[in-house]
Coordinates of C-alpha atoms in Angstrom, one line a residue:
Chain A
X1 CA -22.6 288.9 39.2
X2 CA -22.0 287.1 42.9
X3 CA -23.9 289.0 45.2
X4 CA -24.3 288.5 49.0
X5 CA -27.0 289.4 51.2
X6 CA -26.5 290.1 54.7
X7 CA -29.3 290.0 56.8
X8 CA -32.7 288.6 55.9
X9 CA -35.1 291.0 56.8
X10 CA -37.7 292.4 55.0
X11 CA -35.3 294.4 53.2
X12 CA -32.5 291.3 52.8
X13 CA -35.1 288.7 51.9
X14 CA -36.5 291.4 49.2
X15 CA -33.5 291.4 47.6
X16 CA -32.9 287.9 47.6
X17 CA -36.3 287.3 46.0
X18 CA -36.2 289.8 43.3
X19 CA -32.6 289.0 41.9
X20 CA -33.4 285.5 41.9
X21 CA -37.0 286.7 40.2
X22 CA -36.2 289.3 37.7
X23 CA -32.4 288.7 37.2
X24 CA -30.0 285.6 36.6
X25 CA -26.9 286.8 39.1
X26 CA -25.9 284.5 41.6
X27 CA -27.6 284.8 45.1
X28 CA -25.7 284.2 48.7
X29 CA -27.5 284.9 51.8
X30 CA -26.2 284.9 55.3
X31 CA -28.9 285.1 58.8
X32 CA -27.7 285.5 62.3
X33 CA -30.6 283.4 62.8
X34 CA -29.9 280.3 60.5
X35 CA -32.9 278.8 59.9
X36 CA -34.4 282.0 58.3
X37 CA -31.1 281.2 55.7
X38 CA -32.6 277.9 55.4
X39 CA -35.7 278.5 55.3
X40 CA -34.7 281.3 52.4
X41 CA -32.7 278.5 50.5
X42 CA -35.9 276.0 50.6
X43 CA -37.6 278.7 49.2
X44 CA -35.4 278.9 46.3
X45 CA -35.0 282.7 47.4
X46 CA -31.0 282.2 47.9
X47 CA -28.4 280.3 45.8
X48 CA -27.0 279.2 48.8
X49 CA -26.4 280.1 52.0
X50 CA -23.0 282.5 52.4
X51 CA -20.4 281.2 54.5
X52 CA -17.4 283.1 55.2
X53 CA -15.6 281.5 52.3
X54 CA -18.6 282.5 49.8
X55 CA -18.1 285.9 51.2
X56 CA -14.7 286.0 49.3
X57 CA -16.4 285.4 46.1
X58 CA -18.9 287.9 46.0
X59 CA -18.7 291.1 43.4
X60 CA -21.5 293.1 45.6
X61 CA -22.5 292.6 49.3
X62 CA -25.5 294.1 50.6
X63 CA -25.5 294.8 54.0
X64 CA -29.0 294.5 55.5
X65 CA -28.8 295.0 59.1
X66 CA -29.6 297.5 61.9
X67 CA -27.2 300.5 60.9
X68 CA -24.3 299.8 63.7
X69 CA -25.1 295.8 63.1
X70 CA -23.8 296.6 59.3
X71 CA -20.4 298.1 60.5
X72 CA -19.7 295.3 63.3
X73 CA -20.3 292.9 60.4
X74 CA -17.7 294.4 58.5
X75 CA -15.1 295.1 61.1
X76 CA -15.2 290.9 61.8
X77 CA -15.4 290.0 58.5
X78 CA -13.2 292.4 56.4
X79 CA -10.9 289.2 55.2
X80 CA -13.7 287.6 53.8
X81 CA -14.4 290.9 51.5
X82 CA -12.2 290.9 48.1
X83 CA -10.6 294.0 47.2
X84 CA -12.6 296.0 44.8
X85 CA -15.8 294.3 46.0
X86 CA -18.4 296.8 46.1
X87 CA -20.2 297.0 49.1
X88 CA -23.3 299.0 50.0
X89 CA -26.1 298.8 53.1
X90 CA -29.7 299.5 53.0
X91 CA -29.7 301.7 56.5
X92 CA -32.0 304.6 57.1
X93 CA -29.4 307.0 58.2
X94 CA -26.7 308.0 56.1
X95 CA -24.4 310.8 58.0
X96 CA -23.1 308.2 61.0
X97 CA -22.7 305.2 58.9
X98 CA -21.0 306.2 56.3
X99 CA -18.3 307.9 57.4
X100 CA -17.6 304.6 59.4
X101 CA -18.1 302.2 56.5
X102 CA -16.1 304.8 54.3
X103 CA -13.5 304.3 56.8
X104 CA -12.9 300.5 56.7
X105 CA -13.2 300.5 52.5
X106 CA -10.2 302.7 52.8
X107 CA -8.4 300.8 55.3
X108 CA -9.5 297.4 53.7
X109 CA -9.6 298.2 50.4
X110 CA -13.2 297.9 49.2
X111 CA -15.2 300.1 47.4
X112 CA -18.2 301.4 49.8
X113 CA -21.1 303.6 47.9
X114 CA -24.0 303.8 51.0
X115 CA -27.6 303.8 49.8
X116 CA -31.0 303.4 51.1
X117 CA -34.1 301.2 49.4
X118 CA -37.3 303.1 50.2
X119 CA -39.3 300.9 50.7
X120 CA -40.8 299.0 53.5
X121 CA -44.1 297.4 55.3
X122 CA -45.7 297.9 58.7
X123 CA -44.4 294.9 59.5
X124 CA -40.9 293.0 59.1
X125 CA -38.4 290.1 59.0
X126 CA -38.2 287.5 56.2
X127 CA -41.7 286.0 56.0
X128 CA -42.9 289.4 54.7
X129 CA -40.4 289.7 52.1
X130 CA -41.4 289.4 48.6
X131 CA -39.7 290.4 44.7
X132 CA -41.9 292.9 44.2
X133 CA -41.4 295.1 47.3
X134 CA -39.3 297.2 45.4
X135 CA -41.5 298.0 42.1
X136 CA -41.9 301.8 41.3
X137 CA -39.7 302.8 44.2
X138 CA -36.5 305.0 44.8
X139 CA -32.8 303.8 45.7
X140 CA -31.3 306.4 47.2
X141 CA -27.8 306.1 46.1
X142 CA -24.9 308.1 48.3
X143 CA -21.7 307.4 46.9
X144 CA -19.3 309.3 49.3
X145 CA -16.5 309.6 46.8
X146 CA -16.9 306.3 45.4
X147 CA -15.8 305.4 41.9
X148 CA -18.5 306.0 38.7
X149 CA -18.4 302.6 37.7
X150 CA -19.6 301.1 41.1
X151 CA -22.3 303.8 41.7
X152 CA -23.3 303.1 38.2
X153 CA -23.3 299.0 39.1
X154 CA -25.4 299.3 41.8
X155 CA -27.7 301.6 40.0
X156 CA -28.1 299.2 37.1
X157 CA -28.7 296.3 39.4
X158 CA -31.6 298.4 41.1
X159 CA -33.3 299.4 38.3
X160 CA -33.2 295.4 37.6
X161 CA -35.0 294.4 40.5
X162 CA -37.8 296.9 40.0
X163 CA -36.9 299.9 41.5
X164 CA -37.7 303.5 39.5
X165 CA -35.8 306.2 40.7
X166 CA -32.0 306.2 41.4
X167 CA -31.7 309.9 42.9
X168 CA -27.7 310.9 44.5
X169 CA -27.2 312.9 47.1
X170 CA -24.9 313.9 50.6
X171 CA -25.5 311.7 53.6
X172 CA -26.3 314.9 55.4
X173 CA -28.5 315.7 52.5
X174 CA -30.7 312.5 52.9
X175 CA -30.5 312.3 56.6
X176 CA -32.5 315.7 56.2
X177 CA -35.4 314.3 53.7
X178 CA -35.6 311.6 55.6
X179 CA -35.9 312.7 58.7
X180 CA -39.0 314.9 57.3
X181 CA -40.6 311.6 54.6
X182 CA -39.7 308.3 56.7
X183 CA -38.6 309.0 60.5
X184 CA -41.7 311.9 61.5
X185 CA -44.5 309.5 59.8
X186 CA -43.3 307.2 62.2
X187 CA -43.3 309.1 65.0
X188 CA -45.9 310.4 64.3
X189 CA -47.7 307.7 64.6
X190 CA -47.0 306.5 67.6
X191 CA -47.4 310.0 69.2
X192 CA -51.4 309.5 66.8
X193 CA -52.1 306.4 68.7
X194 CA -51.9 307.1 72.3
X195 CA -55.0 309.2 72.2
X196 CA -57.1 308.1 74.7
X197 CA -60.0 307.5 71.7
X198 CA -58.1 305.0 70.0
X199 CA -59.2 301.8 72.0
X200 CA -62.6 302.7 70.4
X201 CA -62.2 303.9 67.1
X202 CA -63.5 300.7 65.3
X203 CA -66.7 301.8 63.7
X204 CA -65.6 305.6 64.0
X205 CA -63.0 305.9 61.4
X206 CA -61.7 305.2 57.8
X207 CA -59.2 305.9 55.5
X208 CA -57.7 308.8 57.1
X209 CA -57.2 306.7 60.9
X210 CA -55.8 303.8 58.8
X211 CA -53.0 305.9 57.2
X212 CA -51.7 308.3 59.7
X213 CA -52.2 305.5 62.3
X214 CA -50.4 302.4 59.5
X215 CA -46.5 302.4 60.9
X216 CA -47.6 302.3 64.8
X217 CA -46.5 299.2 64.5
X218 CA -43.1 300.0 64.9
X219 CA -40.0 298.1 65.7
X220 CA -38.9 300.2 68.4
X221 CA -35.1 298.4 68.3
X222 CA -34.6 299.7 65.0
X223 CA -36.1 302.6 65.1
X224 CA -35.2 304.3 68.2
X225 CA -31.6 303.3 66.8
X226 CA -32.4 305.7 63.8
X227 CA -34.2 308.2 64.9
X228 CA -31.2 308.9 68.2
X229 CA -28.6 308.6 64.4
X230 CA -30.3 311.1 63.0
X231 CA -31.1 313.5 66.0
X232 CA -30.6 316.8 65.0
X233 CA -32.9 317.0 61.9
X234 CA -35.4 314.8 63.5
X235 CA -36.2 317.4 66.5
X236 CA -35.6 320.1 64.0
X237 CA -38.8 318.8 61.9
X238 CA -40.6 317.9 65.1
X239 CA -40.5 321.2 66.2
X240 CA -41.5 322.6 62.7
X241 CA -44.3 320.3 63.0
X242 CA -45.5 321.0 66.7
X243 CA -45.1 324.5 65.5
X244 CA -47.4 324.0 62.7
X245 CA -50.0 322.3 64.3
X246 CA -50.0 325.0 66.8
X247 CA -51.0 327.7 64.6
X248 CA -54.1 325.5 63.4
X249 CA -54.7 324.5 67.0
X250 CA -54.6 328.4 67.7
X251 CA -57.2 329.3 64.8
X252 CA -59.7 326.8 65.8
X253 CA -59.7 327.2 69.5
X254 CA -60.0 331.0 68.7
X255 CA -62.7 330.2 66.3
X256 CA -61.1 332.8 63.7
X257 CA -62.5 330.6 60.3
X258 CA -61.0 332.8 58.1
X259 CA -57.0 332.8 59.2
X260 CA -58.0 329.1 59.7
X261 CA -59.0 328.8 56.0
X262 CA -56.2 330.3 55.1
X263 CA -53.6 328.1 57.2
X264 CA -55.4 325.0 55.5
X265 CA -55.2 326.6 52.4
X266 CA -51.2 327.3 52.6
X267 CA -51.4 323.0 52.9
X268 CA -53.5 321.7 50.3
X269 CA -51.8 324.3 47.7
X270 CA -48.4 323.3 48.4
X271 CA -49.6 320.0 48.2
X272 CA -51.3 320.7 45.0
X273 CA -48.0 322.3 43.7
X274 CA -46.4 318.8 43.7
X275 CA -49.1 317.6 41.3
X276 CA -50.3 315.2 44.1
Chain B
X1 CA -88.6 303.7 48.7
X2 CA -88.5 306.9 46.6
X3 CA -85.0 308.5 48.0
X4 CA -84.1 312.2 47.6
X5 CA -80.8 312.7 47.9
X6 CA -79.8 316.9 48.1
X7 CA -76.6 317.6 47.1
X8 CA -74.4 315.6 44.4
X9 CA -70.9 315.9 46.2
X10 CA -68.7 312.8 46.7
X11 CA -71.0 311.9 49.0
X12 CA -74.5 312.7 47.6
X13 CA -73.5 311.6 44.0
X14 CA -71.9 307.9 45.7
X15 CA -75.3 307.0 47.4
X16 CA -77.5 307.9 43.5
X17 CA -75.2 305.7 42.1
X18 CA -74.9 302.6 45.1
X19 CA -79.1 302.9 45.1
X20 CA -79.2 302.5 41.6
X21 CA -76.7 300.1 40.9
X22 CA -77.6 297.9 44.4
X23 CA -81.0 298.4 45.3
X24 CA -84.3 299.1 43.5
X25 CA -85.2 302.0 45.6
X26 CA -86.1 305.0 43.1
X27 CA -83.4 307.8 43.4
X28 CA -84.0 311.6 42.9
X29 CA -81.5 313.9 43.2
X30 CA -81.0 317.5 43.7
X31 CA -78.0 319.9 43.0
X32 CA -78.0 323.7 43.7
X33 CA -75.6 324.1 39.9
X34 CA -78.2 322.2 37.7
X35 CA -75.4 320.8 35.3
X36 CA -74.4 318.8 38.0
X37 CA -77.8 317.2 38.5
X38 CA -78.6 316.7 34.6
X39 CA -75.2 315.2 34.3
X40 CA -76.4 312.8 36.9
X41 CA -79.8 312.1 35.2
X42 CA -77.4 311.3 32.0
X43 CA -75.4 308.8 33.9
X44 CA -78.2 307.0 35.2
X45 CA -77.3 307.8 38.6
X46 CA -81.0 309.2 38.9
X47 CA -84.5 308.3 37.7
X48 CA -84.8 311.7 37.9
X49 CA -84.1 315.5 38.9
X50 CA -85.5 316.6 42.1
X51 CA -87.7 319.2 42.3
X52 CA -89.8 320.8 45.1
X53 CA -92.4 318.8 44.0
X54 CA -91.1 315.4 43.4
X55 CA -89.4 316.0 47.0
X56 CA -93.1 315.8 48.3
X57 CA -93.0 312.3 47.4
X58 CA -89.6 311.6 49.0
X59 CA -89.9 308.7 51.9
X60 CA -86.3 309.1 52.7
X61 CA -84.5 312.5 51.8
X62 CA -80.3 312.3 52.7
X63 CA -78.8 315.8 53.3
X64 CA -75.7 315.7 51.5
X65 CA -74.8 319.2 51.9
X66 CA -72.3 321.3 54.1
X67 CA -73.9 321.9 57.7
X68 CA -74.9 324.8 58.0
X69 CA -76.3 324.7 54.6
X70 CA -78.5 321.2 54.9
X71 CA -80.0 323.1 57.8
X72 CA -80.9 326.5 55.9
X73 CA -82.3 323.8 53.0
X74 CA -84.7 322.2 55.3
X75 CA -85.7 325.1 56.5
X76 CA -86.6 326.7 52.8
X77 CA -87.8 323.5 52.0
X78 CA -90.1 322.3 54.9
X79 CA -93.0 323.0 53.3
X80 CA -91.9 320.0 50.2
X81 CA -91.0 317.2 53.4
X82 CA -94.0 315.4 54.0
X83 CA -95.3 314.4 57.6
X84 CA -93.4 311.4 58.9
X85 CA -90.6 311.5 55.8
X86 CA -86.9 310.2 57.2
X87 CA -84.9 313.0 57.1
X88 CA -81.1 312.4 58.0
X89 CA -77.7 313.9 56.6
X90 CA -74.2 313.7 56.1
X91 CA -72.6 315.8 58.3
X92 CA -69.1 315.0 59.5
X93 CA -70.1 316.7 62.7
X94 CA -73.1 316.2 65.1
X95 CA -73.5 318.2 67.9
X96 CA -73.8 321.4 66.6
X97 CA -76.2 320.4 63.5
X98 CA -78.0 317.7 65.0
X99 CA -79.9 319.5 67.5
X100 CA -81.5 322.4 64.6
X101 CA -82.3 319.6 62.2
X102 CA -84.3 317.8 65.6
X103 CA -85.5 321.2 66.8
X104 CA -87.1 321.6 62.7
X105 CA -88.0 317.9 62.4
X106 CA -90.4 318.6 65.7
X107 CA -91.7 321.9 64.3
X108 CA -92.6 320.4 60.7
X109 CA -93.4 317.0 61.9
X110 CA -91.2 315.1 59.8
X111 CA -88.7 312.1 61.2
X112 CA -84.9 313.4 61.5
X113 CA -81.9 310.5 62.4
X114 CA -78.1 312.1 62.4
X115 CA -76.2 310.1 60.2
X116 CA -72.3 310.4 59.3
X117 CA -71.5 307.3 56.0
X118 CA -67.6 307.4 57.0
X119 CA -66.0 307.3 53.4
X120 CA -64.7 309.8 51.1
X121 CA -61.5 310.4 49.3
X122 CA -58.6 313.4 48.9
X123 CA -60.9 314.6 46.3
X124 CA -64.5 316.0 46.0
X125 CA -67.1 316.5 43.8
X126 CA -69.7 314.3 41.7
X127 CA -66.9 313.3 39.1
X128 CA -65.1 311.5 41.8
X129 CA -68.1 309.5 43.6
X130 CA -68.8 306.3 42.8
X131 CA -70.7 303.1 43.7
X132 CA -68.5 301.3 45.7
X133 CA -67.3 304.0 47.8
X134 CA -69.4 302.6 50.9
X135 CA -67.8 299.3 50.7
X136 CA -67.2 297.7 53.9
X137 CA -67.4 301.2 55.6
X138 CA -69.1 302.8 58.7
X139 CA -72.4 304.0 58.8
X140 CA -72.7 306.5 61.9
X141 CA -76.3 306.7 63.3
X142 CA -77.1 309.6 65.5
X143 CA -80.6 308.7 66.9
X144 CA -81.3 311.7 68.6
X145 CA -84.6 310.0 69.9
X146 CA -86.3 309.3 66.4
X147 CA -88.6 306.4 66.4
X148 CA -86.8 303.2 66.1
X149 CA -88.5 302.4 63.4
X150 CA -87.2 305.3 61.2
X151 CA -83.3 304.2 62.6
X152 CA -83.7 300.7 60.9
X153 CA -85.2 302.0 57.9
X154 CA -81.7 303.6 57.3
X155 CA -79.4 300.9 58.6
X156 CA -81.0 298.3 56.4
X157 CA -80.3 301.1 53.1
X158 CA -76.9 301.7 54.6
X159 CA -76.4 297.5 54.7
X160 CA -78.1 297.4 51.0
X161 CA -75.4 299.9 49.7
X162 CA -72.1 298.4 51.3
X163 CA -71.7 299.6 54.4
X164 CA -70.9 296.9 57.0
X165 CA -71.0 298.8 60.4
X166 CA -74.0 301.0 61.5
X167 CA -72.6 301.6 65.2
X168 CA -75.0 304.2 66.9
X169 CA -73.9 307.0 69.6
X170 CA -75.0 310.5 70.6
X171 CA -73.9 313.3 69.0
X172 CA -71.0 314.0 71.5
X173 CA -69.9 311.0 71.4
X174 CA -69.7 310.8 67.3
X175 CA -68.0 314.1 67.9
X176 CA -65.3 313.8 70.4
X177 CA -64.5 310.3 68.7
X178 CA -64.6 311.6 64.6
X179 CA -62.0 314.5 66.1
X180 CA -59.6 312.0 66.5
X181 CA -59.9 309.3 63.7
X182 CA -60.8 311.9 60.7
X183 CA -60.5 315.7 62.3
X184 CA -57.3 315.1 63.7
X185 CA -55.6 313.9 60.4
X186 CA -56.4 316.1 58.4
X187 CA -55.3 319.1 60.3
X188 CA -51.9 317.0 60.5
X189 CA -51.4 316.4 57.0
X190 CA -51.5 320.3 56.2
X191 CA -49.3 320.8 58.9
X192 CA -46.7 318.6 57.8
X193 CA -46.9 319.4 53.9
X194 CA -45.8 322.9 55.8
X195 CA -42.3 321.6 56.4
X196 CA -39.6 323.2 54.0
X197 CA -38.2 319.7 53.0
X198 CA -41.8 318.4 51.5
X199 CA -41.6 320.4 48.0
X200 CA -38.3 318.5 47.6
X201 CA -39.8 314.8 48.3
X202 CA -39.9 313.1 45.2
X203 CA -37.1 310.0 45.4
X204 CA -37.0 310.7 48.7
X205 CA -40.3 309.5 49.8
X206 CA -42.4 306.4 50.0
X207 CA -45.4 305.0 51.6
X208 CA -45.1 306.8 55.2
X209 CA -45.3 310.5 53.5
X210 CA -48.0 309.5 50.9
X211 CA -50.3 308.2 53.9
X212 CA -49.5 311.2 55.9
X213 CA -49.7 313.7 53.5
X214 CA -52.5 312.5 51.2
X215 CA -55.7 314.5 52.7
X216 CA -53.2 318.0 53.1
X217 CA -55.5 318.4 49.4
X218 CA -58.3 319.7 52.0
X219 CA -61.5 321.3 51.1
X220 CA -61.0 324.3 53.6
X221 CA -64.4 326.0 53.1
X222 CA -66.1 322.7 54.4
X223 CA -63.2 321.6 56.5
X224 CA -62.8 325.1 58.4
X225 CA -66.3 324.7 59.4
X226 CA -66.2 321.4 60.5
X227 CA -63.6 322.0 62.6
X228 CA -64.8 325.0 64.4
X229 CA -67.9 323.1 65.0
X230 CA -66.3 320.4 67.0
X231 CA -63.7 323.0 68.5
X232 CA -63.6 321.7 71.8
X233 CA -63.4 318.2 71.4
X234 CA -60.7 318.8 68.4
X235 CA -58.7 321.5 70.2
X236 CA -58.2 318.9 73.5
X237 CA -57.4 316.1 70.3
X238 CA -54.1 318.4 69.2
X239 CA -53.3 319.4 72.5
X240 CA -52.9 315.8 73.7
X241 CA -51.3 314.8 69.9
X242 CA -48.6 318.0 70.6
X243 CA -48.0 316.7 74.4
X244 CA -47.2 313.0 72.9
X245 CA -45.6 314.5 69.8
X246 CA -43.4 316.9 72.4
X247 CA -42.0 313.9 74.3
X248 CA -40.8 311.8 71.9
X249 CA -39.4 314.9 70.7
X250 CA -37.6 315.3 74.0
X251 CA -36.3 312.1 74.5
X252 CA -35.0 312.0 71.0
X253 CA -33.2 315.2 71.5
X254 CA -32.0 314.0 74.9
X255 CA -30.3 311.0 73.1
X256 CA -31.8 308.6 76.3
X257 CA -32.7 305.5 74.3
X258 CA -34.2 303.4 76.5
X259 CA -36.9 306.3 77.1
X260 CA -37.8 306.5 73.7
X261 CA -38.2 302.8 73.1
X262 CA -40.6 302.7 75.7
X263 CA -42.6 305.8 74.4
X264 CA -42.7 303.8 70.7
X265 CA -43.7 300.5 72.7
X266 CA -46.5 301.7 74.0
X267 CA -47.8 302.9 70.7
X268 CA -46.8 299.6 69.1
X269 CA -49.0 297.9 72.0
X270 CA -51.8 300.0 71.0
X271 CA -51.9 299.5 67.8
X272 CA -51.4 295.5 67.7
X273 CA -53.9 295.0 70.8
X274 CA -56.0 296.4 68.4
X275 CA -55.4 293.2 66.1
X276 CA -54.1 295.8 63.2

């Protein structure tokens, strides 16, 4: 197959790197920035670089962008897109982009099927990428009405590339689990780190400051981008969150050991009950 | 040296096995269920089962117990320490235990040093410990005015066994600062398993929720009294975590973007002048 990435991110360059690695399809990739295309076609990471006229000849385009970045590229390039190409993007939020990129497949006459790689580093753009990013993980596929046959193609092409798990669901459905397994880590985090201790935690921590503290890093661009896309289950788990970490806050300022026990209890069994 | 080490936890069972296999100190080890202890004698991870007796001999003896208890051991056991025998433990928590084990170590004129090896894992028991476990890890000193004599004895066993960093600090200062980098987490990882979304992860998850989530299998006997031990120092910890948590929360539910980037920012800004 002729596929085209768009956008050479972390995610974009991934892709680029493990179809060229693990598969023999044909690889186009296009970079606002067009020495990172360059430098991904030295590399031997692309084919070639897509140009508007490749565009036309690709079966599947990936669209690797920010979210609203994905819909502007298709609204100014919707001529260079075949009909019956499938196209799919990679964003973290399902429920606004969709319906927009559902929209123009209708009025263009491509097939859209949204879906969401999960998977990722602390840190991003193309120098990070790598074929393997993708081993063992989960593409979220959403299909929004999309034929069988072009769910089923991008399925096949993931588990090709490494990837484990192909689960379906609603936009809605994985803005929700999202918004609880991605976007609150990363916030998280950044709420984690402005502790006053954490100049001077060197020599004072371990495993557990590395981990909840990893994604602090963040690209606040993308992500505040994501997070306001995805508000309303976002503050819903927040507050679920605060909420929790109230009650624990509650039983050890009021030095009651057993409802405290049993609050930590509640955690580890649930986490237990996943086998984990 | 002739090491007793009391208690074959994760801990207690690690530093048998990284004196036997790194150093040619002889190791005795004690454990309150004896099967535990012989199991160790069969692995090699002691020259030999401690008994009152043999702990008369002890140079060096690590409390590898739960607080409260490696305090109610010494004080059994006093008679077995010899005059000027290094006594330190393993306590996750200083304040609170430090100042019995000194007040006893003055009484029954043996050496005490506070001591906190920062390493563990989600799990716990001897089964689980191993050599390497203090690899490149913190080694917490809690002089508490010992002679500095005793203090290097243990930093140069803590060096021989892996550990790289043997900061020393007072036993406030260990507390307030292990309240944020280890306390802190693992009250947030129960509370977040708590969200009604986490039984229905799985495809939906990557490395964000494994990092957060991953300590949520919490010993809560031990961990319930760690915490209310360092209550004040780990209750001001949450309150400032909710406060941060509570406005990103805000701003994300007040849609103002520019707000929120900020807020993420400044926790990107920690974390990379931090060089991580």
């Amino acid at each position: 197959m002729r596929i085209a990435v768009i956008g050479l991110g972390i995610i974009g360059g991934s892709l680029c790197k493990a179809f060229r690695e693990y598969t023999g399809h044909y690889v186009m990739g296009y970079n606002r920035t067009a020495a990172v295309a360059q430098r991904a076609l030295e590399l031997g990471a692309v084919h070639e670089i897509c140009t508007p006229e490749a565009l036309k000849t690709a079966d599947v385009i990936y669209l690797c962008l920010y979210p609203q970045a994905a819909v502007n590229f298709v609204k100014q390039y919707h001529d260079c897109i075949r009909p019956g190409c499938i196209v799919t993007d990679a964003a973290g939020i399902k429920t606004a982009i969709c319906s927009q990129l559902k929209a123009l497949a209708e009025e263009y006459g491509f097939i859209f099927v949204g879906s969401h790689p999960m998977a990722g580093k602390e840190r991003s753009g193309f120098e990070v990428s790598e074929a393997s990013l993708f081993n063992g993980a989960s593409y979220i596929l959403v299909p929004c009405g999309a034929p069988r046959m072009a769910v089923d193609t991008l399925k096949k092409l993931a588990l090709e590339i490494g990837f484990t798990m192909t689960p379906e669901t609603t936009p809605e459905e994985h803005d929700r689990m999202i918004a609880f397994t991605s976007q609150l880590p990363h916030v998280l985090a950044c709420a984690y780190v402005m502790s006053p201790q954490c100049p001077n935690h060197k020599g004072y921590s371990a495993g557990s400051y590395r981990d909840v503290s990893r994604v602090a890093r963040i690209n606040e661009t993308l992500w505040s981008e994501l997070f306001l896309e995805n508000r309303e289950p976002l503050t819903a788990e927040l507050d679920t969150l605060i909420e929790n970490l109230t009650a624990i806050r509650n039983q050890i300022s009021g030095g009651n050991q057993e409802k405290l026990k049993a609050l930590l209890r509640k955690g580890r069994k649930i986490k237990e009950a996943l086998g984990e």
